[in-house]
Coordinates of C-alpha atoms in Angstrom, one line a residue:
M1 CA 183.1 26.0 63.6
E2 CA 182.0 28.1 60.6
A3 CA 183.3 27.9 57.1
R4 CA 186.2 30.1 56.0
S5 CA 184.1 31.0 52.9
K6 CA 181.5 33.0 54.9
K7 CA 182.8 36.4 53.6
E8 CA 183.0 35.2 49.9
R9 CA 179.6 33.6 50.1
M10 CA 178.1 36.9 51.2
L11 CA 179.5 38.6 48.1
W12 CA 177.4 36.7 45.6
A13 CA 174.3 34.7 46.3
Q14 CA 174.9 32.3 43.4
F15 CA 177.8 30.8 45.4
D16 CA 175.4 29.1 47.8
A17 CA 172.9 28.3 45.1
L18 CA 175.5 26.5 43.0
E19 CA 176.7 24.4 45.9
M20 CA 173.1 23.5 46.8
G21 CA 172.5 22.6 43.2
S22 CA 175.3 20.2 43.5
G23 CA 173.7 18.3 46.4
W24 CA 174.7 20.5 49.4
T25 CA 172.0 21.4 52.0
E26 CA 171.5 24.7 53.7
E27 CA 173.2 23.2 56.8
D28 CA 176.2 22.0 54.7
I29 CA 177.1 25.3 53.1
V30 CA 177.9 26.9 56.5
K31 CA 180.2 24.0 57.7
P32 CA 183.9 24.0 57.2
Q33 CA 184.5 23.0 53.5
I34 CA 187.1 20.4 52.6
L35 CA 188.4 19.8 49.1
I36 CA 188.8 16.1 48.5
E37 CA 191.0 15.8 45.5
D38 CA 192.1 12.5 43.9
V39 CA 193.4 11.2 40.5
Y40 CA 190.5 8.8 40.0
G41 CA 190.1 7.6 36.5
D42 CA 190.2 4.5 34.3
S43 CA 193.9 5.4 33.4
H44 CA 195.5 2.6 35.4
P45 CA 195.2 0.4 38.5
G46 CA 196.8 3.0 40.8
S47 CA 193.9 5.3 40.2
V48 CA 190.8 3.3 39.2
H49 CA 189.7 2.6 42.8
L50 CA 190.3 6.1 44.3
N51 CA 186.7 7.3 43.8
Q52 CA 185.5 4.7 46.3
V53 CA 188.4 5.4 48.7
T54 CA 187.7 9.1 48.8
E55 CA 184.0 8.5 49.4
Q56 CA 185.2 7.3 52.8
V57 CA 187.2 10.5 53.3
K58 CA 183.9 12.4 52.7
W59 CA 182.1 10.4 55.4
G60 CA 185.0 11.1 57.9
V61 CA 184.7 14.8 57.2
V62 CA 180.9 14.7 57.8
E63 CA 181.4 12.8 61.1
R64 CA 183.5 15.7 62.4
G65 CA 181.2 18.5 61.4
G66 CA 182.5 19.5 58.0
F67 CA 181.4 18.9 54.4
G68 CA 183.6 17.6 51.6
A69 CA 183.5 18.1 47.9
K70 CA 185.2 15.6 45.5
Y71 CA 187.4 16.8 42.6
H72 CA 189.4 14.7 40.2
V73 CA 192.4 15.3 37.9
T74 CA 193.3 11.9 36.5
D75 CA 197.0 11.0 36.2
I76 CA 198.7 8.9 33.6
C77 CA 200.8 5.7 33.8
D78 CA 204.4 5.3 33.0
G79 CA 203.7 1.7 32.0
C80 CA 201.2 2.6 29.3
A81 CA 203.6 5.4 28.1
Q82 CA 206.6 3.1 27.9
G83 CA 208.7 3.1 24.8
H84 CA 206.9 5.7 22.7
D85 CA 206.5 9.5 22.7
G86 CA 203.8 9.4 25.4
M87 CA 206.6 9.0 27.9
N88 CA 207.9 12.5 27.1
A89 CA 204.7 14.0 28.7
V90 CA 204.9 12.0 31.9
L91 CA 207.2 14.2 34.1
A92 CA 205.5 17.3 32.7
S93 CA 202.2 15.8 34.0
R94 CA 203.4 16.4 37.5
E95 CA 203.3 20.1 36.9
A96 CA 199.9 19.9 35.2
I97 CA 198.3 18.0 38.0
C98 CA 199.8 20.3 40.6
D99 CA 198.5 23.4 38.6
M100 CA 195.0 21.9 38.4
V101 CA 194.9 21.2 42.1
E102 CA 196.0 24.8 42.6
V103 CA 193.1 25.9 40.3
H104 CA 190.6 23.9 42.3
A105 CA 192.0 25.0 45.7
S106 CA 192.1 28.7 44.7
A107 CA 188.6 29.1 43.2
L108 CA 187.0 28.6 46.6
P109 CA 188.3 29.5 50.1
W110 CA 188.5 25.9 51.3
D111 CA 189.2 25.2 55.0
G112 CA 191.4 22.2 54.2
M113 CA 192.0 19.5 51.7
V114 CA 192.7 15.7 51.5
L115 CA 194.7 14.6 48.4
A116 CA 194.6 10.9 47.4
S117 CA 196.9 9.2 44.8
S118 CA 199.0 6.1 44.4
C119 CA 201.6 6.7 41.7
D120 CA 204.7 8.2 40.3
K121 CA 203.9 11.8 39.4
S122 CA 200.5 12.3 41.1
I123 CA 202.0 11.9 44.6
P124 CA 204.7 14.6 44.2
A125 CA 202.1 16.7 42.3
H126 CA 199.8 16.5 45.4
L127 CA 202.6 17.3 47.8
K128 CA 203.7 20.3 45.7
A129 CA 200.1 21.5 45.6
A130 CA 199.8 21.1 49.4
A131 CA 202.9 23.1 49.8
R132 CA 201.9 25.8 47.3
M133 CA 198.4 26.3 48.8
D134 CA 199.5 25.9 52.4
I135 CA 196.1 25.2 53.9
P136 CA 195.5 22.3 56.3
A137 CA 196.1 19.2 54.2
I138 CA 196.5 15.4 54.5
F139 CA 197.9 13.1 51.8
L140 CA 196.2 9.7 51.5
P141 CA 198.2 6.9 49.7
G142 CA 196.2 4.6 47.4
G143 CA 198.0 1.5 48.5
S144 CA 199.7 -1.5 46.9
M145 CA 198.6 -3.9 44.2
R146 CA 198.4 -7.7 44.9
P147 CA 201.4 -9.8 43.9
G148 CA 201.4 -11.7 40.7
P149 CA 201.9 -15.4 40.3
N150 CA 204.9 -16.8 42.2
M151 CA 205.4 -13.4 44.0
T152 CA 206.1 -11.6 40.7
T153 CA 205.5 -8.0 39.8
S154 CA 204.2 -6.3 36.7
L155 CA 207.8 -5.9 35.6
V156 CA 207.8 -9.4 34.2
A157 CA 206.9 -7.2 31.2
G158 CA 210.7 -6.5 30.7
D159 CA 211.5 -10.1 29.8
I160 CA 208.2 -10.6 27.9
S161 CA 208.7 -7.5 25.8
L162 CA 212.3 -8.2 24.9
R163 CA 211.4 -11.7 23.8
Q164 CA 208.4 -10.5 21.8
K165 CA 210.8 -8.4 19.7
R166 CA 213.1 -11.3 19.0
K167 CA 212.0 -14.0 16.5
D168 CA 210.7 -17.3 18.0
A169 CA 211.7 -16.3 21.5
I170 CA 208.3 -16.5 23.1
T171 CA 204.9 -18.2 22.7
P172 CA 201.5 -16.6 22.4
R173 CA 200.5 -18.5 25.6
E174 CA 203.3 -16.9 27.6
I175 CA 202.3 -13.4 26.4
R176 CA 198.6 -14.0 27.2
D177 CA 199.3 -15.5 30.6
Y178 CA 201.3 -12.4 31.6
K179 CA 198.5 -10.0 30.4
L180 CA 196.0 -11.9 32.5
T181 CA 198.1 -12.0 35.7
G182 CA 200.6 -9.1 35.5
C183 CA 198.4 -6.6 37.3
P184 CA 196.0 -8.6 39.4
S185 CA 194.3 -5.7 41.3
A186 CA 194.0 -2.0 41.9
G187 CA 196.9 -0.2 43.6
A188 CA 200.4 0.8 42.8
C189 CA 202.8 -1.8 41.3
T190 CA 204.1 -4.0 44.0
F191 CA 207.8 -3.4 43.6
L192 CA 209.5 -0.4 45.3
G193 CA 209.3 1.8 42.2
T194 CA 208.7 5.5 42.2
A195 CA 205.0 5.1 43.1
S196 CA 205.7 3.0 46.2
T197 CA 208.7 5.2 47.1
M198 CA 206.7 8.4 46.9
Q199 CA 203.9 6.9 49.1
C200 CA 206.7 6.2 51.6
M201 CA 208.1 9.7 51.2
A202 CA 204.7 11.3 51.9
E203 CA 204.5 9.3 55.2
A204 CA 208.1 10.0 56.1
L205 CA 207.5 13.7 55.6
G206 CA 204.7 13.6 58.1
M207 CA 202.0 14.3 55.4
A208 CA 200.3 10.9 55.5
L209 CA 198.8 9.1 58.5
P210 CA 201.2 6.7 60.2
G211 CA 201.3 3.3 58.6
S212 CA 199.2 4.3 55.6
A213 CA 201.9 4.0 52.9
L214 CA 201.6 0.8 50.8
V215 CA 198.7 -0.7 52.6
P216 CA 197.3 -3.4 50.3
A217 CA 194.7 -1.7 48.1
T218 CA 192.3 -4.6 48.4
M219 CA 192.2 -4.7 52.2
R220 CA 189.7 -3.0 54.5
D221 CA 192.6 -1.1 56.1
L222 CA 192.7 1.3 53.2
T223 CA 189.1 2.4 53.7
D224 CA 189.9 2.8 57.4
Y225 CA 192.8 5.1 56.6
A226 CA 190.5 7.1 54.3
R227 CA 187.8 7.5 56.9
A228 CA 190.5 8.5 59.5
A229 CA 191.9 11.1 57.1
G230 CA 188.5 12.7 56.8
R231 CA 188.2 12.9 60.5
K232 CA 191.8 14.1 61.0
I233 CA 191.6 16.9 58.5
M234 CA 188.9 18.5 60.6
E235 CA 191.2 18.4 63.6
L236 CA 194.0 20.1 61.5
V237 CA 191.5 22.8 60.3
R238 CA 190.5 23.6 63.9
A239 CA 194.1 23.6 65.1
G240 CA 195.3 25.7 62.0
I241 CA 198.1 23.2 61.2
K242 CA 199.5 23.8 57.7
P243 CA 201.9 21.9 55.4
S244 CA 204.6 24.5 55.9
Q245 CA 204.7 23.6 59.6
I246 CA 205.0 19.9 58.8
M247 CA 207.3 19.8 55.7
T248 CA 210.2 21.5 57.2
P249 CA 213.9 21.0 56.4
A250 CA 214.1 18.6 59.3
A251 CA 211.2 16.6 57.9
F252 CA 212.9 16.4 54.5
K253 CA 216.1 15.1 56.2
N254 CA 214.0 12.5 57.9
A255 CA 212.5 11.5 54.5
I256 CA 215.9 11.1 52.9
I257 CA 217.0 8.9 55.8
I258 CA 214.0 6.7 55.2
H259 CA 214.7 6.8 51.4
S260 CA 218.2 5.5 52.1
A261 CA 217.0 2.7 54.3
I262 CA 214.3 1.4 52.0
G263 CA 216.3 1.6 48.8
G264 CA 213.9 4.1 47.2
S265 CA 213.7 5.2 43.6
T266 CA 216.1 7.8 42.2
N267 CA 213.0 9.8 41.1
A268 CA 212.6 10.9 44.7
M269 CA 215.8 12.9 44.1
I270 CA 213.8 15.0 41.6
H271 CA 210.5 15.1 43.4
L272 CA 211.6 16.0 46.9
P273 CA 213.7 19.0 45.8
S274 CA 210.7 20.2 43.7
V275 CA 208.3 20.0 46.7
A276 CA 210.9 21.9 48.8
R277 CA 211.0 24.7 46.2
E278 CA 207.2 25.2 46.7
L279 CA 208.0 25.8 50.4
G280 CA 210.6 28.4 49.6
F281 CA 213.9 26.5 50.3
V282 CA 216.5 24.6 48.4
L283 CA 216.9 20.9 49.1
P284 CA 220.4 20.1 47.8
V285 CA 220.7 16.7 46.1
E286 CA 224.0 16.3 47.9
W287 CA 222.0 15.7 51.0
F288 CA 221.0 12.3 49.6
D289 CA 224.7 11.4 49.1
E290 CA 225.7 12.6 52.5
I291 CA 222.9 10.7 54.3
N292 CA 223.4 7.6 52.2
H293 CA 226.9 7.3 53.5
K294 CA 225.5 6.8 57.0
I295 CA 222.2 5.0 56.9
P296 CA 221.9 1.2 56.9
H297 CA 220.0 -0.2 53.9
L298 CA 217.4 -2.1 55.9
C299 CA 214.9 -3.3 53.3
N300 CA 214.9 -6.4 51.1
L301 CA 212.6 -5.0 48.5
N302 CA 212.4 -5.5 44.8
P303 CA 214.2 -4.3 42.7
S304 CA 217.2 -3.9 45.1
G305 CA 216.0 -7.1 47.0
R306 CA 213.5 -9.9 46.7
Q307 CA 210.3 -9.0 48.6
L308 CA 207.3 -7.0 47.6
T309 CA 205.6 -3.9 49.0
E310 CA 202.6 -5.8 50.4
S311 CA 205.0 -7.8 52.5
F312 CA 206.7 -4.6 53.6
W313 CA 203.5 -3.3 55.0
F314 CA 202.8 -6.6 56.8
A315 CA 206.3 -6.4 58.3
G316 CA 205.5 -2.9 59.8
G317 CA 206.1 -0.6 56.9
I318 CA 207.4 2.9 57.3
P319 CA 206.7 3.0 61.1
M320 CA 208.9 -0.1 61.6
V321 CA 211.8 1.5 59.6
Q322 CA 211.4 4.7 61.6
E323 CA 211.4 2.7 64.9
I324 CA 214.6 1.0 63.9
L325 CA 216.2 4.3 62.9
K326 CA 215.0 6.5 65.8
D327 CA 218.5 7.5 66.7
Y328 CA 219.0 9.0 63.3
L329 CA 215.6 10.8 63.0
D330 CA 214.4 14.1 64.3
L331 CA 211.5 12.8 66.4
D332 CA 210.2 16.2 67.3
V333 CA 208.9 17.1 63.8
L334 CA 205.2 17.8 63.5
T335 CA 203.0 15.5 61.5
V336 CA 199.4 15.4 60.2
T337 CA 198.2 13.7 63.3
G338 CA 198.9 17.0 65.1
R339 CA 201.5 15.1 67.1
S340 CA 205.2 14.6 66.7
L341 CA 206.8 11.7 65.0
G342 CA 208.1 10.3 68.3
E343 CA 204.5 10.5 69.7
N344 CA 203.2 8.7 66.6
L345 CA 205.6 5.9 67.1
E346 CA 204.7 5.4 70.7
R347 CA 201.0 5.3 69.8
I348 CA 201.4 2.9 66.9
K349 CA 203.3 0.5 69.2
R350 CA 200.7 0.7 71.9
D351 CA 198.0 0.0 69.3
G352 CA 199.7 -3.3 68.3
F353 CA 200.3 -2.3 64.7
F354 CA 203.8 -4.0 64.6
E355 CA 202.4 -7.3 65.6
R356 CA 198.9 -7.3 64.2
N357 CA 199.8 -7.9 60.5
L358 CA 202.7 -10.4 61.0
G359 CA 200.2 -13.2 60.5
Y360 CA 199.6 -12.0 56.9
L361 CA 203.4 -12.2 56.4
H362 CA 203.4 -15.7 57.7
N363 CA 200.9 -16.7 55.0
Y364 CA 203.8 -16.3 52.6
G365 CA 206.2 -18.3 54.8
L366 CA 208.0 -15.0 55.7
C367 CA 209.0 -13.3 58.9
R368 CA 209.7 -9.7 59.5
E369 CA 213.5 -10.2 59.2
D370 CA 213.0 -11.5 55.7
V371 CA 211.7 -8.1 54.6
I372 CA 213.2 -5.5 57.1
F373 CA 216.6 -6.5 58.4
P374 CA 217.6 -5.6 61.9
A375 CA 220.2 -2.8 61.8
E376 CA 222.9 -5.0 63.2
K377 CA 222.6 -7.5 60.3
V378 CA 222.8 -4.9 57.5
Q379 CA 225.9 -5.2 55.4
E380 CA 225.6 -2.0 53.3
N381 CA 224.8 1.6 53.9
G382 CA 222.4 3.6 51.8
S383 CA 221.1 3.0 48.3
V384 CA 221.9 6.0 46.0
A385 CA 224.9 8.1 45.2
V386 CA 225.6 11.4 43.5
L387 CA 228.4 11.2 41.0
K388 CA 230.3 14.2 39.6
G389 CA 233.0 14.7 37.0
N390 CA 233.7 16.1 33.5
I391 CA 230.5 14.5 32.2
A392 CA 228.3 15.8 35.0
P393 CA 229.8 18.9 36.7
D394 CA 226.5 19.5 38.5
G395 CA 225.9 15.8 39.3
A396 CA 224.3 12.5 38.2
V397 CA 222.7 9.8 40.2
I398 CA 222.9 6.0 40.5
K399 CA 220.9 3.6 42.6
Y400 CA 223.8 1.3 43.5
S401 CA 221.7 -0.9 45.7
A402 CA 220.1 -2.3 42.5
C403 CA 223.5 -2.6 40.8
A404 CA 225.8 -5.7 41.1
E405 CA 228.9 -5.0 43.1
E406 CA 231.2 -5.7 40.1
M407 CA 229.4 -3.0 38.0
R408 CA 229.8 -0.2 40.6
S409 CA 232.9 0.8 38.7
H410 CA 233.4 0.4 35.0
K411 CA 235.5 1.7 32.2
G412 CA 234.4 1.2 28.6
P413 CA 233.7 2.7 25.2
A414 CA 230.8 5.1 24.7
R415 CA 228.0 4.1 22.4
V416 CA 226.2 7.4 21.8
Y417 CA 222.5 7.9 21.0
D418 CA 220.4 11.0 20.7
S419 CA 217.2 9.2 21.7
E420 CA 216.3 6.2 23.9
E421 CA 214.4 4.5 21.0
A422 CA 217.6 4.3 18.9
A423 CA 219.6 2.8 21.8
H424 CA 216.9 0.3 22.6
D425 CA 216.7 -0.8 19.0
D426 CA 220.4 -1.6 19.0
V427 CA 220.1 -3.5 22.3
V428 CA 217.3 -5.6 20.8
S429 CA 219.2 -6.2 17.5
K430 CA 222.3 -7.2 19.4
K431 CA 224.5 -4.3 18.2
I432 CA 225.6 -3.5 21.8
R433 CA 228.6 -5.5 23.0
P434 CA 229.6 -6.6 26.5
G435 CA 231.6 -3.8 28.2
D436 CA 230.0 -1.0 26.3
I437 CA 228.7 2.1 28.0
I438 CA 225.5 3.4 26.4
V439 CA 225.1 7.2 26.4
I440 CA 221.5 8.5 25.8
R441 CA 221.3 12.2 25.6
Y442 CA 218.8 15.0 24.8
E443 CA 216.4 13.2 27.1
G444 CA 216.6 15.7 30.0
P445 CA 213.9 18.1 31.1
R446 CA 214.7 20.7 28.4
G447 CA 215.5 17.9 25.9
S448 CA 212.5 15.6 25.6
G449 CA 210.8 16.2 29.0
M450 CA 213.0 13.7 30.9
P451 CA 211.4 10.4 30.1
E452 CA 212.4 7.3 32.0
M453 CA 214.5 4.6 30.3
L454 CA 212.9 1.4 31.8
M455 CA 212.4 -0.3 28.4
T456 CA 216.1 0.0 27.6
T457 CA 217.4 -0.9 31.1
E458 CA 215.1 -4.0 31.2
A459 CA 216.3 -5.0 27.7
I460 CA 219.9 -4.9 29.0
V461 CA 219.3 -6.9 32.2
C462 CA 217.1 -9.4 30.5
D463 CA 219.8 -10.2 27.9
P464 CA 222.2 -12.7 29.4
D465 CA 225.0 -11.5 27.1
L466 CA 224.7 -7.9 28.3
N467 CA 223.5 -8.2 31.9
G468 CA 226.3 -7.4 34.3
S469 CA 228.6 -5.9 31.7
V470 CA 226.8 -3.0 30.0
S471 CA 226.2 0.4 31.7
L472 CA 223.9 3.3 30.7
V473 CA 224.5 7.0 31.2
T474 CA 221.8 9.5 30.4
D475 CA 220.4 13.0 31.2
G476 CA 217.0 11.3 31.3
R477 CA 215.7 9.5 34.3
F478 CA 214.9 5.9 35.3
S479 CA 211.9 4.0 36.6
G480 CA 212.1 3.2 40.3
A481 CA 212.1 -0.4 39.1
T482 CA 215.3 0.0 37.1
R483 CA 218.0 -2.6 37.8
G484 CA 221.7 -2.6 36.8
A485 CA 224.4 0.0 36.2
A486 CA 222.1 2.9 35.3
I487 CA 223.4 6.5 35.8
G488 CA 220.8 9.3 35.2
H489 CA 219.9 12.9 35.7
V490 CA 223.3 13.9 34.2
S491 CA 223.5 17.7 34.7
P492 CA 223.8 20.1 33.0
E493 CA 221.8 18.2 30.4
A494 CA 222.8 18.0 26.7
A495 CA 220.0 20.3 25.5
R496 CA 221.5 23.1 27.7
G497 CA 224.9 22.5 26.4
G498 CA 226.1 20.1 29.1
P499 CA 229.2 18.0 28.4
L500 CA 227.0 15.0 27.6
A501 CA 226.4 16.7 24.2
L502 CA 230.1 16.6 23.5
I503 CA 230.7 12.9 23.9
R504 CA 231.4 11.0 20.6
E505 CA 231.2 7.3 19.7
G506 CA 234.3 5.5 21.0
D507 CA 235.3 7.9 23.7
I508 CA 236.2 6.1 26.9
I509 CA 234.0 6.7 29.9
Q510 CA 234.8 5.7 33.5
Y511 CA 232.7 5.9 36.6
D512 CA 233.3 4.8 40.2
V513 CA 230.5 4.8 42.8
E514 CA 232.8 4.6 45.8
N515 CA 234.7 7.6 44.6
R516 CA 231.5 9.3 43.3
S517 CA 233.1 10.0 39.9
L518 CA 231.9 10.0 36.3
D519 CA 234.3 11.1 33.6
V520 CA 235.4 10.8 30.0
V521 CA 239.0 9.5 30.3
G522 CA 239.7 8.9 26.6
I523 CA 239.0 10.4 23.3
E524 CA 238.0 8.3 20.3
G525 CA 239.4 5.1 21.8
K526 CA 242.6 6.6 23.2
E527 CA 243.1 7.2 27.0
C528 CA 244.3 10.7 27.7
S529 CA 244.8 13.2 30.5
P530 CA 242.0 15.4 31.9
Q531 CA 243.5 18.4 30.2
E532 CA 243.4 16.6 26.8
V533 CA 239.8 15.7 27.3
L534 CA 238.9 19.3 28.1
A535 CA 240.7 20.5 25.0
A536 CA 238.8 18.0 22.9
F537 CA 235.5 19.2 24.5
K538 CA 236.4 22.8 23.7
E539 CA 236.9 22.0 20.1
R540 CA 233.6 20.0 19.9
E541 CA 231.7 22.9 21.5
K542 CA 232.1 24.8 18.2
E543 CA 229.6 22.4 16.6
G544 CA 226.9 23.5 19.0
V545 CA 224.0 21.4 20.4
K546 CA 221.2 19.7 18.7
K547 CA 218.3 22.0 17.9
L548 CA 214.9 20.8 19.2
S549 CA 211.7 22.0 17.6
G550 CA 208.1 21.1 16.7
R551 CA 206.7 21.4 20.2
K552 CA 203.5 23.0 21.3
G553 CA 201.1 23.4 24.3
M554 CA 201.9 22.2 27.7
Y555 CA 204.8 20.1 26.5
K556 CA 206.5 23.1 24.9
R557 CA 206.0 25.2 28.1
Y558 CA 207.6 22.5 30.1
T559 CA 210.6 21.8 27.9
D560 CA 211.2 25.6 27.4
H561 CA 211.3 26.3 31.1
A562 CA 212.1 23.2 33.1
L563 CA 214.8 23.5 35.7
S564 CA 217.8 21.1 36.0
A565 CA 217.1 17.6 37.4
M566 CA 219.4 18.7 40.3
E567 CA 216.9 21.4 41.1
G568 CA 213.8 19.1 40.8
A569 CA 213.0 19.5 37.1
G570 CA 210.0 21.8 37.8
Y571 CA 209.5 25.3 36.5

């Protein structure tokens, strides 16, 4: 098979000379050419190992008669950006990474590409780029980090950080011990945050090889998947199978079903619609709500449950969840194996995948049912809900699987802030009272770039006086690790004149997950009718919304043009 670039290479002799100057041989330049794109860099554990992983992809491509070229666009880490202005650039980085992959994939007529990443924004960026370019493509997940001491995750940081800010609440030894053990290896953080969720979504969409999501990053299996991805991309090139044939509406419905079953991050409700837009169709966020009414929540995974992502992979990972939910899934969808989902499940069963790794699980004294519940033992359906009301006419989201039963409905006084930092400071300094509902606004896509609120939600749940009694409502978003009564993505956002901009200190807010409602039910401490609330809002509209200025570069482009969170917050 000859390279797709034959015509372009004949236009300008320097094309071949430049590739040969980069280490290609005369034989290599006529082979099918594969872009191997990763987010390798020293930025964080999810990316630091990917250069070695994609080296195996390159060998797999060579084995099947192609030649691969490695490109890198490093991603950034939400953890390092937590609590300061760096967080404002994090969601915008999804667009920047996608755009740079487009640049790399457009400059040469590649025959196919393999995209490797582990974490929150790089995975959806890679899926968006695959959809946008629509040449044969495979996504390769970067795997899971090892557990911390006593099966903890890096999110011990929430408790550590809160106590650091309170006088005499922690010792230097505790802080140092966490720093030395909080992130013990490469890979995505080992809770079911957005990074782990999006690895699962890539596999559930059919864009990653079966069983590859959340493989422990320190195990040989990851390099096996990488080598297999290199071989498999050559098959997709020869067969002409493109992402648009794989990421169909049926595949997205399958992914949402899996998201419901595993208790995935609310950020998938931004990322999946944004990927779908690249394919030319709208993925209504209401699909999540509709599907979550029906699908059993199978997985006992932190933060909704107790176990970690490494154990999830040992228990059978995404293929086991798909096997349990076969009656709900469209098994005829095409995947990057070149086969259907149903065929993949039959093959993975015959290969012994479901039994082979159980011994690793037994090392921890666990069995499969400790991690993935049988459907008949599940007591709750779904994990996320879409709420609507006079605060959020277009919708807001909550991950109720990570919220105590008694906090799934709440009525309380609004404590209103125009930035997360101000709200967080009041939590730390004990100015928030039990029963309060914290409102953080101007943090949506057009506001400050839609940062996550993990530092504040962790401060709430780590404070015994506030945990289980304080809720948070915002047009910003949350970490996949967020616990507690956290309602985000409120749309329209405050910066676009949404009702969130009209709430005042002391207004009474009420939400109810079962009824899917989120409303102001009282003005300045006095309960009143919906008509009276609307009249008060009309009067407050005369004051206008907060003016945002002083932005430049990529950040300005993003905040000037970003779509609603309900539409994926892209542009």
